[in-house]
Coordinates of C-alpha atoms in Angstrom, one line a residue:
M1 CA 105.3 80.3 130.2
K2 CA 108.7 80.8 131.4
N3 CA 111.2 77.5 131.6
Y4 CA 112.8 78.3 135.2
Y5 CA 115.1 75.4 135.2
E6 CA 116.3 76.4 131.9
I7 CA 117.3 79.7 133.1
L8 CA 119.0 78.4 135.9
G9 CA 120.3 75.9 133.9
I10 CA 119.7 72.4 136.1
E11 CA 117.5 69.6 135.7
E12 CA 113.6 69.1 137.0
N13 CA 115.1 66.9 139.6
S14 CA 117.9 68.9 140.5
S15 CA 117.7 68.9 144.9
Q16 CA 117.4 72.5 146.7
D17 CA 120.9 72.1 147.5
E18 CA 121.4 71.5 143.8
I19 CA 119.2 74.9 143.0
K20 CA 120.7 76.9 145.7
K21 CA 124.3 76.3 144.2
Q22 CA 123.2 76.9 140.9
Y23 CA 121.7 80.1 141.8
R24 CA 124.4 81.6 143.8
K25 CA 127.0 80.8 141.2
L26 CA 124.5 82.4 138.4
S27 CA 123.7 85.4 140.8
K28 CA 127.1 86.4 141.1
E29 CA 127.7 85.9 137.5
Y30 CA 125.6 88.5 136.3
H31 CA 124.5 91.2 139.2
P32 CA 124.6 94.3 137.8
D33 CA 127.3 95.6 140.2
I34 CA 129.6 93.4 138.4
N35 CA 128.0 92.7 135.0
P36 CA 125.9 96.0 134.1
S37 CA 124.7 94.1 131.0
G38 CA 123.2 91.1 132.4
A39 CA 120.8 93.2 134.5
E40 CA 117.6 91.4 132.5
K41 CA 119.1 88.1 133.2
F42 CA 120.2 88.7 137.2
K43 CA 115.9 89.6 137.4
E44 CA 114.8 86.1 135.5
I45 CA 117.6 84.1 137.9
A46 CA 116.0 85.7 140.8
E47 CA 112.6 85.1 140.0
A48 CA 113.5 81.5 138.6
Y49 CA 114.5 80.6 142.4
E50 CA 112.0 82.6 144.2
I51 CA 109.6 79.6 142.9
L52 CA 111.9 76.7 142.4
S53 CA 113.3 77.1 146.0
N54 CA 109.9 77.1 147.5
D55 CA 108.7 73.3 147.3
Q56 CA 104.6 74.6 147.7
K57 CA 105.3 77.2 144.8
R58 CA 107.4 74.6 142.6
Q59 CA 104.6 72.0 142.6
Q60 CA 101.6 74.3 141.6
Y61 CA 104.3 75.5 139.1
D62 CA 105.4 72.0 137.6
T63 CA 101.4 71.0 138.0
Q64 CA 100.9 74.4 135.4
R65 CA 103.7 73.2 132.8
K66 CA 101.7 69.9 132.3
N67 CA 98.6 71.3 131.7
P68 CA 98.6 74.3 131.0
Y69 CA 94.3 74.5 132.0
A70 CA 95.0 73.0 135.7
G71 CA 92.7 74.8 138.0
S72 CA 90.7 76.7 135.5
S73 CA 86.9 76.7 134.9
F74 CA 85.7 75.1 131.7
E75 CA 85.2 78.7 130.6
E76 CA 88.5 80.1 131.6
M77 CA 90.3 77.1 129.9
F78 CA 88.7 77.8 126.2
S79 CA 89.4 81.1 126.9
Q80 CA 93.0 80.9 127.1
M81 CA 92.9 78.4 124.1
F82 CA 91.8 81.0 122.1
G83 CA 93.9 83.7 123.1
G84 CA 92.1 85.2 125.5
Q85 CA 88.6 85.1 123.4
N86 CA 85.6 82.9 125.2
P87 CA 84.1 81.4 122.3
F88 CA 81.4 81.1 124.5
Q89 CA 80.7 84.6 125.6
Q90 CA 77.5 86.5 123.8
R91 CA 79.1 89.7 122.4
R92 CA 77.4 92.8 120.8
P93 CA 77.1 91.9 117.1
A94 CA 78.8 94.1 114.8
A95 CA 76.7 95.9 112.0
P96 CA 76.0 93.8 109.2
S97 CA 77.3 94.9 105.9
K98 CA 74.8 96.0 103.0
I99 CA 75.3 94.2 100.2
V100 CA 73.8 96.5 96.9
K101 CA 74.3 94.5 92.9
V102 CA 75.1 97.8 90.4
Q103 CA 75.3 96.5 86.9
I104 CA 78.1 98.6 84.6
T105 CA 79.0 98.2 80.5
P106 CA 81.9 96.7 79.5
I107 CA 83.1 100.5 78.4
E108 CA 82.4 101.4 82.1
S109 CA 85.0 99.1 83.4
F110 CA 87.3 99.7 80.6
L111 CA 87.4 103.5 81.4
G112 CA 87.3 103.1 85.2
S113 CA 84.7 106.1 85.2
E114 CA 83.0 106.9 88.2
K115 CA 79.3 106.2 88.9
N116 CA 76.2 107.7 91.0
I117 CA 74.1 104.8 92.5
T118 CA 70.7 105.6 94.8
Y119 CA 70.1 102.8 97.3
F120 CA 67.8 102.4 100.2
K121 CA 69.3 102.2 103.7
E122 CA 68.1 102.3 107.4
N123 CA 69.4 106.0 108.8
H124 CA 69.1 106.2 112.0
C125 CA 66.3 108.0 113.6
Q126 CA 67.1 111.9 114.5
G127 CA 63.9 112.1 116.5
C128 CA 65.3 109.4 119.1
N129 CA 68.9 109.8 117.9
G130 CA 68.3 105.6 116.8
S131 CA 67.3 104.8 120.3
G132 CA 63.8 103.8 119.7
G133 CA 62.9 106.2 122.4
E134 CA 62.8 105.9 126.2
Q135 CA 64.4 102.9 127.2
Q136 CA 64.9 101.3 130.7
R137 CA 67.5 98.3 132.0
C138 CA 66.4 95.2 131.2
G139 CA 65.1 93.4 134.7
G140 CA 65.6 89.9 132.8
C141 CA 69.0 90.6 132.7
N142 CA 69.9 93.7 134.1
G143 CA 71.3 95.3 131.3
S144 CA 73.9 93.2 130.2
G145 CA 71.8 91.3 126.9
F146 CA 72.5 87.8 128.2
R147 CA 71.8 85.3 130.7
V148 CA 73.9 82.7 132.2
K149 CA 73.5 79.0 132.6
T150 CA 76.5 77.0 134.9
F151 CA 76.6 73.7 134.3
G152 CA 78.9 71.0 136.1
T153 CA 80.9 71.3 139.7
G154 CA 84.5 71.7 140.1
F155 CA 86.9 71.3 137.3
M156 CA 85.0 70.3 134.8
T157 CA 82.9 73.9 134.8
Q158 CA 81.0 75.2 132.0
Q159 CA 79.2 78.2 131.3
I160 CA 76.9 79.4 128.8
R161 CA 75.8 82.7 127.4
S162 CA 72.6 83.2 125.4
A163 CA 70.4 86.3 124.5
C164 CA 68.1 87.5 126.8
D165 CA 64.4 86.6 126.1
V166 CA 62.8 89.4 127.8
C167 CA 64.9 92.0 125.9
G168 CA 66.6 90.0 122.8
G169 CA 69.7 90.7 123.7
K170 CA 70.1 94.4 123.7
G171 CA 70.0 94.8 127.2
F172 CA 67.1 97.0 127.6
T173 CA 63.3 97.5 127.4
L174 CA 61.2 100.8 125.9
V175 CA 59.2 102.6 128.1
H176 CA 57.6 104.9 125.5
K177 CA 58.0 104.5 121.3
C178 CA 59.4 107.2 119.4
Y179 CA 56.7 108.4 117.1
F180 CA 58.8 108.9 114.6
C181 CA 60.3 105.6 113.7
D182 CA 58.1 103.5 116.3
G183 CA 60.4 101.9 118.5
R184 CA 63.0 101.1 115.4
G185 CA 65.5 103.7 115.6
T186 CA 65.4 103.5 112.2
I187 CA 63.6 105.5 109.4
P188 CA 64.2 103.4 105.7
S189 CA 65.1 106.7 103.9
S190 CA 67.0 107.1 99.8
N191 CA 70.8 107.5 100.0
E192 CA 73.1 108.5 97.1
V193 CA 76.8 107.9 96.8
K194 CA 79.6 108.0 93.6
I195 CA 81.3 105.7 93.5
N196 CA 84.8 105.0 91.5
L197 CA 85.5 102.0 89.5
P198 CA 88.9 100.9 89.2
V199 CA 90.0 100.1 85.4
G200 CA 89.3 96.4 84.2
I201 CA 86.3 95.6 87.3
D202 CA 85.0 92.1 86.6
N203 CA 81.5 90.7 87.2
G204 CA 81.2 89.6 90.6
Q205 CA 83.7 91.5 92.0
Y206 CA 82.9 93.6 95.3
L207 CA 83.8 97.6 96.1
R208 CA 83.7 97.9 100.0
L209 CA 82.2 101.5 101.6
E210 CA 82.4 102.0 105.5
K211 CA 79.7 102.6 107.1
L212 CA 77.6 103.7 104.5
G213 CA 74.9 101.0 105.1
D214 CA 72.4 100.8 107.4
F215 CA 72.3 101.9 111.1
V216 CA 72.2 98.5 113.4
N217 CA 72.9 98.0 116.7
G218 CA 73.9 101.5 117.4
E219 CA 75.9 101.6 114.5
Y220 CA 76.3 102.1 110.8
G221 CA 77.5 99.0 109.0
D222 CA 79.4 99.2 105.5
L223 CA 78.5 99.5 101.9
V224 CA 79.1 96.4 99.5
I225 CA 78.9 97.5 96.1
Q226 CA 78.7 93.7 93.9
I227 CA 79.5 94.0 90.4
E228 CA 77.6 92.8 87.6
L229 CA 78.6 93.4 84.2
V230 CA 76.4 93.2 81.7
S231 CA 77.3 93.4 78.1
K232 CA 76.5 96.3 75.8
D233 CA 76.7 98.1 72.6
G234 CA 77.9 95.2 70.8
Y235 CA 81.0 95.0 73.6
E236 CA 81.8 92.2 75.8
K237 CA 84.3 91.5 79.0
I238 CA 86.3 88.4 78.8
N239 CA 89.2 88.2 81.9
N240 CA 91.2 91.0 80.8
D241 CA 89.9 90.8 76.7
L242 CA 87.7 93.3 75.4
V243 CA 85.3 91.4 72.6
Y244 CA 83.2 93.5 70.0
N245 CA 80.6 92.1 67.6
L246 CA 81.3 93.2 64.4
F247 CA 77.5 93.7 62.4
L248 CA 78.9 93.9 58.2
N249 CA 76.5 93.9 55.4
L250 CA 77.8 92.2 51.7
Q251 CA 79.1 95.6 50.7
E252 CA 81.4 96.0 53.7
V253 CA 82.5 92.5 53.7
N254 CA 84.3 93.5 50.7
G255 CA 85.9 96.5 51.6
D256 CA 89.4 96.7 52.3
M257 CA 89.5 98.2 55.5
F258 CA 87.0 97.9 59.2
K259 CA 86.4 100.3 61.1
I260 CA 86.0 99.0 65.0
P261 CA 84.9 101.4 67.5
H262 CA 87.2 101.6 70.6
P263 CA 86.9 103.1 73.9
H264 CA 89.9 105.2 73.3
G265 CA 89.2 106.2 69.4
D266 CA 88.4 104.4 66.4
L267 CA 90.5 101.8 64.7
N268 CA 91.1 100.8 61.8
M269 CA 91.7 97.0 60.5
T270 CA 92.8 95.9 57.2
A271 CA 90.2 93.8 56.3
P272 CA 91.5 89.4 55.8
K273 CA 91.7 87.7 52.5
L274 CA 89.9 85.0 54.2
F275 CA 86.3 86.2 55.7
D276 CA 85.9 83.4 58.5
T277 CA 83.4 84.5 60.8
S278 CA 84.5 81.7 62.9
K279 CA 87.5 83.6 63.7
P280 CA 87.6 86.6 65.5
L281 CA 90.3 88.5 64.6
R282 CA 92.8 90.1 67.1
L283 CA 93.7 93.8 68.2
K284 CA 96.8 93.1 70.2
G285 CA 97.2 95.5 73.4
K286 CA 93.8 97.1 73.0
G287 CA 91.5 95.9 75.8
Y288 CA 91.9 95.7 79.8
N289 CA 95.1 96.0 81.5
G290 CA 96.8 95.4 79.0
G291 CA 95.3 92.6 77.4
D292 CA 93.9 92.3 73.9
M293 CA 90.8 93.1 71.8
Y294 CA 89.0 90.7 69.8
V295 CA 86.8 91.7 66.6
K296 CA 83.7 89.0 66.0
L297 CA 82.6 89.1 62.5
N298 CA 79.1 88.5 61.3
V299 CA 77.6 89.5 57.9
R300 CA 74.0 90.8 58.4
F301 CA 71.8 90.9 55.1
E302 CA 68.3 91.4 53.2
R303 CA 67.4 88.3 51.1
N304 CA 65.3 88.6 48.2
V305 CA 62.3 86.4 48.4

């Protein structure tokens, strides 16, 4: 709310004579004929004078400044507090996202490969175009989808909106159900989509694909892919490090070199002088996005019993 007292440069307890005197002074100073750049300021001065020079308007203005919600109903007051959004008003809910878990391997994450996934979703029925059948306006809510109850009187008036119990908040009832979907408006079907895995994607992360989810409330929701990382072929992923479990027999333990399989090609590693299976070997910069690769040494052999 504009502060008209500051615009005129006066105190809040100024008399009408003081207001008129200050207005005349400023209007001459900022009149467009005298000061072309003061046109906007001149409009503000005129607006302020129009309110403050009228005792009734001035009183209403002062009351509104001290209490911004004066004269408003309880519903309107909350609407102002929440930036024009009424928190008690029943809104049509957006279509929820469909979450699908997809398992990937550490190598797929390393290479950032493409992956085709198949999932079941609710597609809109083509027989009724998603309407569920022949509709008629709900008599319980007159098509609004909600009912309004008013509580209180005077200043403290509260309106609460709740979903209509006749139509379930849809705003309509079905006269004749669709033969194909039995009034649901949707038909379950299998869907296939290709996703691009970002390099280094980790367990528990999500990928969002817009409008590829279920058909709900007349629109498609999003498809959310939840990544589930599964160790495979001896590989693991720990943050940005690639971990490989290398299994050696007794002959290989005594060799001079180890061959380490890597997504970008085999790597040769010099065998350590001290063979210690409790300490993994490090290959710097061979992991995810600049991370390292660690090789866990494991010995496997058959005993002569």
